[in-house]
Amino acid sequence: MKRRDVIKGGLVLMATSTLASIYKPAYSKTYVGGTGAWRATPPPPLSVVDASRLVYLTPDEAKLVGAIFDVLIPADELGMGATEAGCVTFLDHQLAGPYGTAAKDYKLGPVVEGLPQQGPQSIMTPAEIYRKGLVELEQAAHAKFNRSFMELSEEQKITFLHGIENGAIAFETLKSEQFFVLLLQNVREGYLADPMYGGNRDMVGWKLVGFPGAIYDYRDWIVSKRGKKIDVHPVSLLGRA
Amino acid sequence: MNYKRPKADVVIVGLGWSGSTMAEELTRAGLKVVAIERGAWRDTSTSFPTTRDPDELSGSVRKDILQAPVTETYTVRNKVGQTALPMRKYHNLTLGNNVGGAGTHWAGASWRWLPFDHQPYSHVMQRYGAGQLVDGLILQDWGVTYNDLEPFYDRFEKIAGTSGTAGVINGQRQPGGNPFEGSRTSPYPTPALERSRANVLFAEAATRLGYHPFPVPSAMIGAPYKNALGLNLAPCTYCGYCQLYGCGNWSKSSPNICILPVLMQRPNFTVVTECEVIRINTTPDRKTATGVTFVDSDGNIGEQPADIVITATFTLDNTRLLLLSGISTPYDVASGQGVVGRAFTFQTLSWGFMFFENEYLNPFMNTGALATQIDDFNGDNFDHTGLGFIGGAGIQSLSNQGLPIGMAGLLPQGSPQWGKGWKQAFRKGYQNYAQIQGQGTSFAHREQFLDLDPTYKDRFGQPLLRITFDYNENDRRSGRFIRDKCVEIAREMGATQVGGDSFADRPYSGYTPWDSSHVQGGVVMGEDPRTSVQNRFQQNWDVHNLFVIGASSFPNNAGYNPTVVVGATTLWTAKAIRDLYLKNPGPLVRL
Ligand SMILES: Cc1cc2nc3c(=O)[nH]c(=O)nc-3n(C[C@H](O)[C@H](O)[C@H](O)COP(=O)(O)OP(=O)(O)OC[C@H]3O[C@@H](n4cnc5c(N)ncnc54)[C@H](O)[C@@H]3O)c2cc1C
Ligand code: SF4
């Protein structure tokens, strides 16, 4: 029986039967004081994502994302660009997981557009937005330049992405400016999250701003380095092979 | 399958700060207590070890620790006549969903509220008269005063190990503390933390302007401390993974480190996790609660009978549970009658944002509440004559963020948000950005309320709670006044770029970046059953063995965060149950 039916039936009837022994559900737990058994279930061990193969994006999609990401965070004297830093790998794994399926969102209907202050109402998931958005972006590039985004000059890429960002270049199945917001958020995440997620290679993003990472104890510096530059090699949770 | 658990003396719904504080008091009094919590068990060494906790992506970005909208969300509209829509994605209320509640991942600013905040009505009437109130404002006293609560504030701080510098002890001003605070009977249990660079610049500027800066009292333990329950707390390391994170160091006061290890030694305490309470059950005459009904992780319905029912599920769910259970009269906005859902408040935030030129603010060395504040414009600490509003804000330099994903968009004005220009601007902005928060009062208004949504349902098919809220004219006036003060201090700090904002100038949204998570009211305590759901002991006026505890009881919000007040009022109610109610079960206040 589906959970919802049970509840409805139960609520209407309120028929509770006393059981000789308490029913033990699969997941819910009972912790009794004084028994010593009150440890949490440990979270799964940390692991480094496997960058050797794609898990959600197709190879073509991955190339296109890489080209876009490298405009958003280009290689320069301050450090490597987004693709080299692993941001495409990062995104690919994010889209394959609970983030990609928007597993935590409320998705029940009715789905209607509201006022801006009521927040996003679309129930399209990030994985779906990328699948559609990338197709639309390519179509828009072809419509404007008669070729793929990847074949545009650096300057054309920048102008084109500005058009996506401000909505001047519109999509049909989703809002281009919302797709851009997602692209920018995800590339920054990849560049700045712990390297175990696939991006931020050699902690390049952290070095860019001088963020020390997972050091977790600044008692020595809170006074001695107040207002002073701190030169320290950042620390990540898990390195990357 | 439906089932019934053995009867308990007391059932407590929700095991955050209020639920666990209450459970500790009542189990110590010898009662058999069963707590039912929607989230899973969490303990420091298993769930938040320092070797995995400092992870911005799963923490403050993906927000894995929070109550997910798929589990329960709320619908929002600004006013009657609009259609409320659900907050589908993670929103600003960032509620807790584990044993410990939001107290596991909170920011930890640990305030006693001003005497004014507990008696705003009498105070305003006496000093200014009714003409000071904008149309529709609801102002009422709590039925309990600062002086009534002082011993309980004191006790709660000694459970939490609160760090800070006292401002007034037994009526005597103390150097370095808040001169405006209500008089304390003892100093803070642990000393204030060291200040950030931004805090120091703020304190110097505020002093030059003639204000009175002091360190914000916090849950970040200031020195090794054995708390009132005998648990050892450790000093904070300024790790910077604080708000929206558990603390791996035993340094952020939380139910998990300050109370639960003691509770779990007591055989008369049981907690049932990952079960959601959907009803408070009553006798047919609705005069006595008989227990609660919950859904377990298999979708089965369980019943927990008990002699006393206490709900501690925070403001929104406390209100929703009463509405779903048909207890007390729901508020009706058209007539202004009814009480459940009435007197709902939020927080009025104003900001000063600033960039320096060549600073090393080292923002990563922070805590959830590493802040230096002035209270010169909070509560009724200044004369409001002619200003057209009541209340104000605590104005603070807040060093609570240094994680790079969260800061990637905080750039000096005119900087590009991507490309080479972004890299340069981010590199500079990261070390030069600082903020001043005006955390403002919020007073209830007859058009701000909570009720059940007519359309949207939760995963079990029950109506979601609907929030009807917009800032009122009092908020807008106080918000602008405070914004201008924030900007004044930011300029004095020597920043080269200064901006200000008053959130109350725009319609309320659950998605405004940097907005508050504090919501109060809906099940308020008070002196009159026509304007409150519960009496001064947080006891339901109609159902004498039902106590709804937490910030839902507060008819107004102060220019502070709420949790120490939640702790103090919980202890106050626990004492009333122990000393008065158990001896003679029935209404503790007779009219
Ligand atoms: C990000 C953040 C930062 C904050 N910072 C500060 C701060 O700096 N200073 C301050 O004073 N306050 C702060 N607060 C507020 C503070 O966290 C709350 O005031 C405090 O945690 C309230 O405690 P509580 O026990 O009343 O509620 P909660 O901590 O919310 O606990 C309620 C519990 O009830 C459970 N529950 C809910 N519904 C049900 C149900 N139907 N059945 C079973 N269980 C249920 C929930 O899972 C939760 O565990 C902050 C809050 C947030 C979210
Ligand atoms: S800043 Fe301090 S209290 Fe907060 S999580 Fe880090 S060590 Fe704990």
Coordinates of N, CA, C and O in Angstrom, one line a residue, chain B residues 55-113:
Chain B
D55 N 33.4 20.8 4.8 CA 33.1 20.5 3.4 C 32.0 21.5 3.0 O 30.8 21.3 3.3
E56 N 32.4 22.6 2.3 CA 31.4 23.6 2.0 C 30.3 23.1 1.1 O 29.1 23.5 1.2
L57 N 30.6 22.2 0.2 CA 29.6 21.8 -0.8 C 28.4 21.0 -0.1 O 27.3 21.4 -0.3
S58 N 28.7 20.0 0.7 CA 27.6 19.3 1.3 C 27.0 20.1 2.4 O 25.9 19.9 2.8
G59 N 27.8 21.0 3.0 CA 27.3 21.9 4.1 C 26.4 23.0 3.6 O 25.3 22.8 3.3
S60 N 27.0 24.2 3.6 CA 26.2 25.4 3.4 C 25.7 25.5 1.9 O 24.8 26.4 1.6
V61 N 26.2 24.7 1.0 CA 25.8 24.8 -0.4 C 24.6 23.9 -0.7 O 23.5 24.3 -1.0
R62 N 24.8 22.6 -0.5 CA 23.7 21.6 -0.7 C 22.8 21.5 0.5 O 21.8 20.9 0.4
K63 N 23.3 21.9 1.6 CA 22.5 22.0 2.9 C 21.9 20.6 3.3 O 20.8 20.5 3.7
D64 N 22.8 19.6 3.3 CA 22.4 18.3 3.6 C 21.8 18.1 5.0 O 21.0 17.2 5.3
I65 N 22.2 19.0 5.9 CA 21.7 18.9 7.3 C 20.3 19.3 7.5 O 19.7 19.0 8.6
L66 N 19.8 20.1 6.6 CA 18.5 20.7 6.9 C 17.2 19.9 6.6 O 17.3 18.9 5.8
Q67 N 16.1 20.4 7.1 CA 14.8 19.8 6.7 C 14.6 20.1 5.3 O 14.5 21.3 4.9
A68 N 14.5 19.1 4.4 CA 14.3 19.3 3.0 C 12.9 19.6 2.7 O 11.9 19.1 3.3
P69 N 12.7 20.5 1.7 CA 11.3 20.8 1.3 C 10.5 19.6 0.9 O 9.3 19.6 1.1
V70 N 11.1 18.5 0.4 CA 10.3 17.3 0.1 C 9.7 16.7 1.3 O 8.7 16.1 1.3
T71 N 10.4 16.9 2.5 CA 9.9 16.4 3.7 C 8.7 17.2 4.2 O 7.6 16.7 4.5
E72 N 8.9 18.5 4.2 CA 7.8 19.5 4.6 C 8.3 20.8 4.1 O 9.4 21.2 4.3
T73 N 7.4 21.6 3.5 CA 7.6 23.0 3.2 C 6.5 23.8 3.6 O 5.5 23.3 4.2
Y74 N 6.5 25.1 3.2 CA 5.5 26.0 3.6 C 5.1 26.8 2.4 O 5.9 27.0 1.5
T75 N 3.8 27.3 2.4 CA 3.5 28.2 1.3 C 3.5 29.6 1.8 O 3.3 29.8 2.9
V76 N 3.8 30.5 0.8 CA 4.0 31.9 1.2 C 3.2 32.8 0.3 O 3.2 32.6 -0.9
R77 N 2.7 33.9 0.9 CA 2.1 35.0 0.1 C 2.3 36.2 0.9 O 2.5 36.1 2.2
N78 N 2.3 37.4 0.3 CA 2.5 38.6 1.0 C 1.2 39.1 1.7 O 1.3 39.7 2.8
K79 N 0.1 38.8 1.1 CA -1.2 39.4 1.7 C -2.4 38.6 1.3 O -2.3 37.8 0.3
V80 N -3.4 38.7 2.0 CA -4.7 38.1 1.7 C -5.1 38.5 0.3 O -4.9 39.6 -0.1
G81 N -5.7 37.6 -0.5 CA -6.1 37.9 -1.8 C -5.1 37.3 -2.8 O -5.4 37.0 -3.9
Q82 N -3.8 37.1 -2.4 CA -2.8 36.5 -3.3 C -2.9 35.0 -3.1 O -3.4 34.5 -2.0
T83 N -2.4 34.2 -4.1 CA -2.4 32.8 -3.9 C -1.0 32.4 -3.4 O 0.0 32.8 -3.9
A84 N -1.0 31.8 -2.2 CA 0.3 31.3 -1.6 C 0.8 30.2 -2.5 O 0.1 29.3 -2.9
L85 N 2.2 30.2 -2.6 CA 2.8 29.1 -3.4 C 3.9 28.5 -2.5 O 4.5 29.1 -1.6
P86 N 4.1 27.2 -2.8 CA 5.1 26.5 -1.9 C 6.6 26.9 -2.2 O 6.9 27.3 -3.3
M87 N 7.4 27.0 -1.1 CA 8.8 27.2 -1.3 C 9.3 25.8 -1.7 O 9.4 24.9 -0.9
R88 N 9.6 25.6 -3.0 CA 10.0 24.3 -3.6 C 11.4 23.9 -3.3 O 11.8 22.8 -3.2
K89 N 12.3 24.9 -3.2 CA 13.7 24.6 -3.0 C 14.1 25.1 -1.6 O 13.3 25.8 -1.0
Y90 N 15.3 24.7 -1.2 CA 15.8 25.2 0.1 C 15.6 26.7 0.2 O 15.9 27.4 -0.7
H91 N 15.1 27.2 1.3 CA 14.8 28.6 1.5 C 15.5 29.1 2.8 O 16.2 28.3 3.4
N92 N 15.2 30.3 3.2 CA 15.9 30.9 4.3 C 15.6 30.4 5.6 O 16.4 30.6 6.6
L93 N 14.6 29.6 5.8 CA 14.2 29.2 7.2 C 15.1 28.1 7.7 O 15.2 27.9 8.9
T94 N 15.8 27.4 6.8 CA 16.9 26.5 7.1 C 16.7 25.7 8.4 O 17.5 25.7 9.3
L95 N 15.5 25.0 8.5 CA 15.1 24.3 9.7 C 15.9 23.1 9.9 O 16.5 22.5 9.0
G96 N 15.9 22.6 11.2 CA 16.7 21.4 11.5 C 15.8 20.2 11.2 O 14.6 20.2 11.2
N97 N 16.5 19.1 11.0 CA 15.8 17.8 10.8 C 16.6 16.7 11.4 O 17.0 15.7 10.7
N98 N 17.0 16.8 12.6 CA 17.7 15.7 13.3 C 17.6 15.9 14.8 O 17.1 16.9 15.2
V99 N 18.0 14.9 15.5 CA 18.0 15.0 17.0 C 19.0 16.2 17.3 O 20.2 16.1 16.9
G100 N 18.5 17.2 17.9 CA 19.3 18.4 18.1 C 18.6 19.6 17.4 O 18.8 20.8 17.8
G101 N 17.8 19.3 16.4 CA 17.0 20.4 15.7 C 18.0 21.4 15.1 O 19.1 21.1 14.7
A102 N 17.5 22.6 14.9 CA 18.3 23.6 14.3 C 19.5 24.0 15.3 O 20.4 24.6 14.9
G103 N 19.3 23.5 16.6 CA 20.4 23.8 17.5 C 21.7 23.1 17.2 O 22.7 23.4 17.8
T104 N 21.7 22.2 16.3 CA 22.9 21.5 15.8 C 23.7 22.4 14.8 O 24.9 22.4 14.9
H105 N 22.9 23.1 14.0 CA 23.6 23.8 12.9 C 23.4 25.3 13.1 O 23.8 26.1 12.1
W106 N 22.9 25.8 14.2 CA 22.6 27.2 14.3 C 23.9 28.1 14.4 O 25.0 27.5 14.4
A107 N 23.7 29.4 14.3 CA 24.9 30.3 14.3 C 25.4 30.6 15.7 O 26.6 30.9 15.9
G108 N 24.5 30.5 16.7 CA 25.0 30.6 18.1 C 25.1 31.9 18.8 O 25.6 32.0 19.9
A109 N 24.5 33.0 18.2 CA 24.5 34.2 18.9 C 23.5 34.0 20.1 O 22.4 33.5 19.9
S110 N 23.9 34.3 21.3 CA 23.2 33.8 22.5 C 22.8 34.9 23.4 O 23.4 35.2 24.4
W111 N 21.6 35.4 23.1 CA 21.1 36.6 23.7 C 20.0 36.4 24.8 O 19.1 35.6 24.6
R112 N 20.2 37.1 25.9 CA 19.0 37.4 26.7 C 18.3 38.6 26.1 O 19.0 39.5 25.7
W113 N 17.0 38.6 26.0 CA 16.4 39.8 25.4 C 16.2 40.8 26.5 O 16.4 40.6 27.7

